[in-house]
mmCIF file of C-alpha atoms in Angstrom:
data_model
loop_
_atom_site.group_PDB
_atom_site.id
_atom_site.type_symbol
_atom_site.label_atom_id
_atom_site.label_comp_id
_atom_site.label_asym_id
_atom_site.label_seq_id
_atom_site.Cartn_x
_atom_site.Cartn_y
_atom_site.Cartn_z
ATOM 1 C CA UNK A 1 5.012 14.666 -13.183
ATOM 2 C CA UNK A 2 2.712 12.272 -13.410
ATOM 3 C CA UNK A 3 1.606 10.460 -10.389
ATOM 4 C CA UNK A 4 -1.418 10.886 -7.483
ATOM 5 C CA UNK A 5 -2.504 13.825 -6.282
ATOM 6 C CA UNK A 6 -4.412 13.573 -2.227
ATOM 7 C CA UNK A 7 -6.501 15.871 -0.908
ATOM 8 C CA UNK A 8 -6.698 17.562 1.429
ATOM 9 C CA UNK A 9 -3.695 16.423 3.409
ATOM 10 C CA UNK A 10 -5.809 17.020 6.756
ATOM 11 C CA UNK A 11 -9.444 17.420 6.962
ATOM 12 C CA UNK A 12 -11.620 17.371 10.635
ATOM 13 C CA UNK A 13 -15.343 15.744 10.217
ATOM 14 C CA UNK A 14 -18.341 16.484 12.816
ATOM 15 C CA UNK A 15 -20.369 13.706 14.029
ATOM 16 C CA UNK A 16 -23.032 13.391 12.050
ATOM 17 C CA UNK A 17 -20.906 15.013 8.759
ATOM 18 C CA UNK A 18 -20.208 13.317 5.378
ATOM 19 C CA UNK A 19 -17.328 14.332 4.155
ATOM 20 C CA UNK A 20 -15.263 13.238 0.698
ATOM 21 C CA UNK A 21 -11.832 12.284 0.315
ATOM 22 C CA UNK A 22 -10.073 13.627 -3.107
ATOM 23 C CA UNK A 23 -8.081 11.155 -5.434
ATOM 24 C CA UNK A 24 -6.579 12.205 -8.964
ATOM 25 C CA UNK A 25 -4.115 10.935 -11.319
ATOM 26 C CA UNK A 26 -2.101 11.700 -14.363
ATOM 27 C CA UNK A 27 -0.749 8.174 -14.765
ATOM 28 C CA UNK A 28 -2.938 6.557 -17.528
ATOM 29 C CA UNK A 29 -4.253 3.959 -15.048
ATOM 30 C CA UNK A 30 -7.257 2.222 -15.728
ATOM 31 C CA UNK A 31 -7.620 0.224 -11.758
ATOM 32 C CA UNK A 32 -7.415 2.772 -8.754
ATOM 33 C CA UNK A 33 -7.754 1.612 -4.808
ATOM 34 C CA UNK A 34 -8.636 2.887 -1.624
ATOM 35 C CA UNK A 35 -7.164 2.008 1.882
ATOM 36 C CA UNK A 36 -7.447 2.845 5.255
ATOM 37 C CA UNK A 37 -4.618 2.645 7.655
ATOM 38 C CA UNK A 38 -4.625 2.181 11.654
ATOM 39 C CA UNK A 39 -1.720 1.903 13.358
ATOM 40 C CA UNK A 40 -1.105 -1.477 13.840
ATOM 41 C CA UNK A 41 -3.652 -2.959 11.263
ATOM 42 C CA UNK A 42 -2.457 -2.439 7.984
ATOM 43 C CA UNK A 43 -3.317 -1.619 4.885
ATOM 44 C CA UNK A 44 -7.287 -2.176 4.896
ATOM 45 C CA UNK A 45 -8.961 -2.153 0.974
ATOM 46 C CA UNK A 46 -12.068 -0.177 1.067
ATOM 47 C CA UNK A 47 -13.054 0.098 -2.669
ATOM 48 C CA UNK A 48 -11.801 -0.499 -5.472
ATOM 49 C CA UNK A 49 -12.473 0.393 -9.577
ATOM 50 C CA UNK A 50 -10.843 -1.496 -12.078
ATOM 51 C CA UNK A 51 -13.084 0.243 -14.604
ATOM 52 C CA UNK A 52 -14.717 3.882 -15.869
ATOM 53 C CA UNK A 53 -18.264 3.374 -13.926
ATOM 54 C CA UNK A 54 -18.063 0.092 -12.040
ATOM 55 C CA UNK A 55 -16.482 -0.344 -8.800
ATOM 56 C CA UNK A 56 -16.097 -2.904 -5.826
ATOM 57 C CA UNK A 57 -16.419 -3.170 -2.010
ATOM 58 C CA UNK A 58 -13.215 -4.476 -0.530
ATOM 59 C CA UNK A 59 -13.037 -5.280 2.914
ATOM 60 C CA UNK A 60 -14.247 -2.723 5.327
ATOM 61 C CA UNK A 61 -16.856 -1.208 2.728
ATOM 62 C CA UNK A 62 -19.269 -0.176 4.812
ATOM 63 C CA UNK A 63 -19.677 3.491 5.562
ATOM 64 C CA UNK A 64 -18.098 4.700 3.398
ATOM 65 C CA UNK A 65 -18.858 5.160 -0.573
ATOM 66 C CA UNK A 66 -16.715 5.964 -4.220
ATOM 67 C CA UNK A 67 -17.495 7.101 -7.422
ATOM 68 C CA UNK A 68 -15.525 6.520 -10.089
ATOM 69 C CA UNK A 69 -16.798 8.752 -13.616
ATOM 70 C CA UNK A 70 -13.674 9.362 -15.341
ATOM 71 C CA UNK A 71 -10.840 7.696 -15.718
ATOM 72 C CA UNK A 72 -8.323 10.267 -13.891
ATOM 73 C CA UNK A 73 -10.524 10.926 -10.620
ATOM 74 C CA UNK A 74 -11.899 8.107 -7.867
ATOM 75 C CA UNK A 75 -13.324 10.207 -4.391
ATOM 76 C CA UNK A 76 -14.442 8.286 -1.470
ATOM 77 C CA UNK A 77 -16.771 9.613 0.714
ATOM 78 C CA UNK A 78 -17.393 8.720 4.624
ATOM 79 C CA UNK A 79 -20.745 8.918 5.158
ATOM 80 C CA UNK A 80 -21.957 9.391 9.076
ATOM 81 C CA UNK A 81 -22.312 5.543 8.948
ATOM 82 C CA UNK A 82 -18.686 5.138 9.430
ATOM 83 C CA UNK A 83 -18.370 4.929 13.258
ATOM 84 C CA UNK A 84 -14.970 5.159 13.667
ATOM 85 C CA UNK A 85 -13.641 6.961 10.544
ATOM 86 C CA UNK A 86 -10.073 8.182 12.110
ATOM 87 C CA UNK A 87 -7.616 6.941 10.298
ATOM 88 C CA UNK A 88 -5.125 7.531 7.571
ATOM 89 C CA UNK A 89 -6.646 7.463 3.611
ATOM 90 C CA UNK A 90 -4.328 5.999 0.872
ATOM 91 C CA UNK A 91 -5.036 6.044 -2.428
ATOM 92 C CA UNK A 92 -3.542 4.245 -5.534
ATOM 93 C CA UNK A 93 -3.722 3.771 -8.855
ATOM 94 C CA UNK A 94 -1.676 0.748 -10.759
ATOM 95 C CA UNK A 95 -1.622 -0.437 -14.922
ATOM 96 C CA UNK A 96 -1.482 -3.675 -14.478
ATOM 97 C CA UNK A 97 0.034 -6.886 -11.739
ATOM 98 C CA UNK A 98 3.518 -6.399 -12.952
ATOM 99 C CA UNK A 99 3.931 -2.846 -11.972
ATOM 100 C CA UNK A 100 2.305 -2.405 -8.301
ATOM 101 C CA UNK A 101 0.772 0.769 -7.181
ATOM 102 C CA UNK A 102 2.118 4.455 -7.199
ATOM 103 C CA UNK A 103 0.663 5.903 -3.633
ATOM 104 C CA UNK A 104 -1.339 9.432 -3.285
ATOM 105 C CA UNK A 105 0.182 10.900 -0.014
ATOM 106 C CA UNK A 106 -2.290 10.421 2.151
ATOM 107 C CA UNK A 107 -5.127 11.884 3.991
ATOM 108 C CA UNK A 108 -5.238 12.364 7.972
ATOM 109 C CA UNK A 109 -8.967 12.186 9.001
ATOM 110 C CA UNK A 110 -9.605 13.217 12.204
ATOM 111 C CA UNK A 111 -13.427 13.158 13.718
ATOM 112 C CA UNK A 112 -13.671 16.051 16.140
ATOM 113 C CA UNK B 1 -5.579 -16.995 -3.139
ATOM 114 C CA UNK B 2 -2.726 -15.170 -2.103
ATOM 115 C CA UNK B 3 -1.479 -14.185 1.325
ATOM 116 C CA UNK B 4 1.385 -12.059 2.322
ATOM 117 C CA UNK B 5 3.074 -12.945 5.607
ATOM 118 C CA UNK B 6 5.782 -10.932 7.221
ATOM 119 C CA UNK B 7 7.893 -12.533 10.109
ATOM 120 C CA UNK B 8 8.506 -9.832 12.810
ATOM 121 C CA UNK B 9 6.481 -6.797 13.210
ATOM 122 C CA UNK B 10 9.067 -4.550 14.616
ATOM 123 C CA UNK B 11 12.673 -5.425 14.094
ATOM 124 C CA UNK B 12 15.910 -3.185 15.871
ATOM 125 C CA UNK B 13 19.577 -3.268 14.284
ATOM 126 C CA UNK B 14 22.491 -1.284 15.276
ATOM 127 C CA UNK B 15 23.753 1.773 12.096
ATOM 128 C CA UNK B 16 26.056 0.077 10.025
ATOM 129 C CA UNK B 17 24.181 -4.090 10.774
ATOM 130 C CA UNK B 18 22.920 -5.951 8.526
ATOM 131 C CA UNK B 19 19.060 -4.976 8.073
ATOM 132 C CA UNK B 20 17.000 -7.950 6.853
ATOM 133 C CA UNK B 21 13.392 -7.864 7.133
ATOM 134 C CA UNK B 22 11.021 -11.218 6.189
ATOM 135 C CA UNK B 23 8.504 -12.147 3.745
ATOM 136 C CA UNK B 24 7.058 -15.339 2.717
ATOM 137 C CA UNK B 25 3.855 -15.929 0.170
ATOM 138 C CA UNK B 26 0.777 -18.489 -0.605
ATOM 139 C CA UNK B 27 0.540 -18.766 -3.988
ATOM 140 C CA UNK B 28 -1.493 -21.163 -6.964
ATOM 141 C CA UNK B 29 0.404 -18.712 -9.165
ATOM 142 C CA UNK B 30 3.580 -17.887 -10.073
ATOM 143 C CA UNK B 31 3.443 -14.369 -8.281
ATOM 144 C CA UNK B 32 4.651 -10.678 -8.764
ATOM 145 C CA UNK B 33 6.054 -9.205 -4.923
ATOM 146 C CA UNK B 34 7.695 -5.453 -3.873
ATOM 147 C CA UNK B 35 8.748 -3.839 -0.798
ATOM 148 C CA UNK B 36 7.229 -0.681 -0.337
ATOM 149 C CA UNK B 37 8.895 1.694 2.003
ATOM 150 C CA UNK B 38 6.162 3.972 4.122
ATOM 151 C CA UNK B 39 7.632 6.750 6.204
ATOM 152 C CA UNK B 40 5.064 9.036 9.010
ATOM 153 C CA UNK B 41 2.388 10.859 7.472
ATOM 154 C CA UNK B 42 3.428 9.671 3.634
ATOM 155 C CA UNK B 43 1.950 7.171 1.253
ATOM 156 C CA UNK B 44 3.882 4.247 0.638
ATOM 157 C CA UNK B 45 7.075 4.280 -2.134
ATOM 158 C CA UNK B 46 8.094 1.384 -4.215
ATOM 159 C CA UNK B 47 11.695 -0.091 -3.215
ATOM 160 C CA UNK B 48 11.451 -3.239 -5.618
ATOM 161 C CA UNK B 49 9.713 -5.810 -6.999
ATOM 162 C CA UNK B 50 9.838 -9.396 -8.613
ATOM 163 C CA UNK B 51 8.480 -10.203 -11.796
ATOM 164 C CA UNK B 52 10.333 -13.255 -12.749
ATOM 165 C CA UNK B 53 13.005 -11.707 -14.840
ATOM 166 C CA UNK B 54 15.634 -12.313 -11.845
ATOM 167 C CA UNK B 55 15.683 -13.763 -8.874
ATOM 168 C CA UNK B 56 17.834 -11.464 -7.244
ATOM 169 C CA UNK B 57 16.079 -7.858 -7.668
ATOM 170 C CA UNK B 58 17.928 -4.706 -6.275
ATOM 171 C CA UNK B 59 16.388 -1.530 -5.717
ATOM 172 C CA UNK B 60 16.969 1.991 -4.180
ATOM 173 C CA UNK B 61 17.948 3.570 -0.905
ATOM 174 C CA UNK B 62 20.861 0.165 -1.380
ATOM 175 C CA UNK B 63 17.928 -2.637 -0.921
ATOM 176 C CA UNK B 64 17.891 -5.754 -2.388
ATOM 177 C CA UNK B 65 15.973 -9.137 -2.068
ATOM 178 C CA UNK B 66 15.787 -12.758 -3.645
ATOM 179 C CA UNK B 67 12.557 -14.506 -4.967
ATOM 180 C CA UNK B 68 13.257 -18.161 -3.255
ATOM 181 C CA UNK B 69 10.224 -19.932 -4.532
ATOM 182 C CA UNK B 70 11.519 -23.225 -2.914
ATOM 183 C CA UNK B 71 10.873 -21.297 0.550
ATOM 184 C CA UNK B 72 8.244 -19.312 -0.674
ATOM 185 C CA UNK B 73 10.396 -16.376 0.575
ATOM 186 C CA UNK B 74 10.782 -13.149 -0.644
ATOM 187 C CA UNK B 75 12.877 -11.430 2.194
ATOM 188 C CA UNK B 76 14.575 -7.854 2.093
ATOM 189 C CA UNK B 77 18.132 -6.642 2.891
ATOM 190 C CA UNK B 78 20.784 -4.203 3.531
ATOM 191 C CA UNK B 79 24.340 -4.239 3.742
ATOM 192 C CA UNK B 80 24.729 -1.516 6.313
ATOM 193 C CA UNK B 81 21.544 0.221 8.018
ATOM 194 C CA UNK B 82 21.513 4.022 8.189
ATOM 195 C CA UNK B 83 19.526 5.915 10.621
ATOM 196 C CA UNK B 84 16.984 7.428 7.790
ATOM 197 C CA UNK B 85 15.781 3.673 6.960
ATOM 198 C CA UNK B 86 13.969 3.768 9.817
ATOM 199 C CA UNK B 87 9.820 3.048 8.799
ATOM 200 C CA UNK B 88 7.727 0.988 7.533
ATOM 201 C CA UNK B 89 7.868 -1.734 5.415
ATOM 202 C CA UNK B 90 5.658 -2.958 4.063
ATOM 203 C CA UNK B 91 5.670 -6.658 1.795
ATOM 204 C CA UNK B 92 2.989 -7.225 -1.015
ATOM 205 C CA UNK B 93 1.628 -9.609 -4.116
ATOM 206 C CA UNK B 94 0.218 -10.112 -6.543
ATOM 207 C CA UNK B 95 -0.889 -12.996 -8.720
ATOM 208 C CA UNK B 96 0.115 -13.247 -12.789
ATOM 209 C CA UNK B 97 -3.019 -14.414 -13.839
ATOM 210 C CA UNK B 98 -6.193 -14.104 -13.319
ATOM 211 C CA UNK B 99 -9.064 -10.705 -13.352
ATOM 212 C CA UNK B 100 -7.489 -9.457 -9.957
ATOM 213 C CA UNK B 101 -6.020 -6.410 -12.214
ATOM 214 C CA UNK B 102 -3.080 -5.504 -10.054
ATOM 215 C CA UNK B 103 -4.844 -6.433 -6.741
ATOM 216 C CA UNK B 104 -2.168 -6.022 -4.404
ATOM 217 C CA UNK B 105 -1.935 -8.495 -1.182
ATOM 218 C CA UNK B 106 -0.322 -6.593 1.833
ATOM 219 C CA UNK B 107 1.154 -8.329 4.467
ATOM 220 C CA UNK B 108 1.057 -5.897 8.272
ATOM 221 C CA UNK B 109 3.895 -4.260 7.909
ATOM 222 C CA UNK B 110 7.359 -4.419 9.773
ATOM 223 C CA UNK B 111 8.717 -0.699 11.646
ATOM 224 C CA UNK B 112 12.575 -0.848 11.555
ATOM 225 C CA UNK B 113 13.937 0.818 14.303
ATOM 226 C CA UNK B 114 18.142 2.496 13.213
ATOM 227 C CA UNK B 115 19.917 2.320 17.111
ATOM 228 C CA UNK B 116 22.865 4.775 16.543
#
């Protein structure tokens, strides 16, 4: 079955560490997105990519980085510059405007 | 520019009662509109979508929504709430044209509580 796989489901980060969240899709979608979700704050866009080897900053890109070397993969790195990384992270993809997004099941990141 | 507003961050209903979750949009071009549901610690799941084919859209789990251009609204309804409907619901929209390539604008979400 086609879908989006996010891993790991739970991730713990020590202060000063970089961590990478994985997002893989086998839907052949061109566009992929990363959102951060905090209680009561809805979904906030971190980065998005509409095509391989190209990506754009979203509303809260500071302290995050991404790459899009393959159509299927859009990993998100949470760097040590992100001072408050504890949140639920969602990856999504879409083939175009009329279809909406398909979401992954999310990664919960906690700073320890 | 597209914006989506959900009226009411929390809605509480009794089991068997009507569910009404409100969503208004603003857009300079005809929008595509979506409702998503999210259960705790899970991703968002598409409930239904409006893509201009029909103004009354039926989705999964007995939900439906009506696109009203004159009111710029896309409210979500279900005639009879079930305990399993308790979740957070998001309204979202994208523009049909332009170069946004399907990027969605989300409302802030509405948490639905269902009482026995």
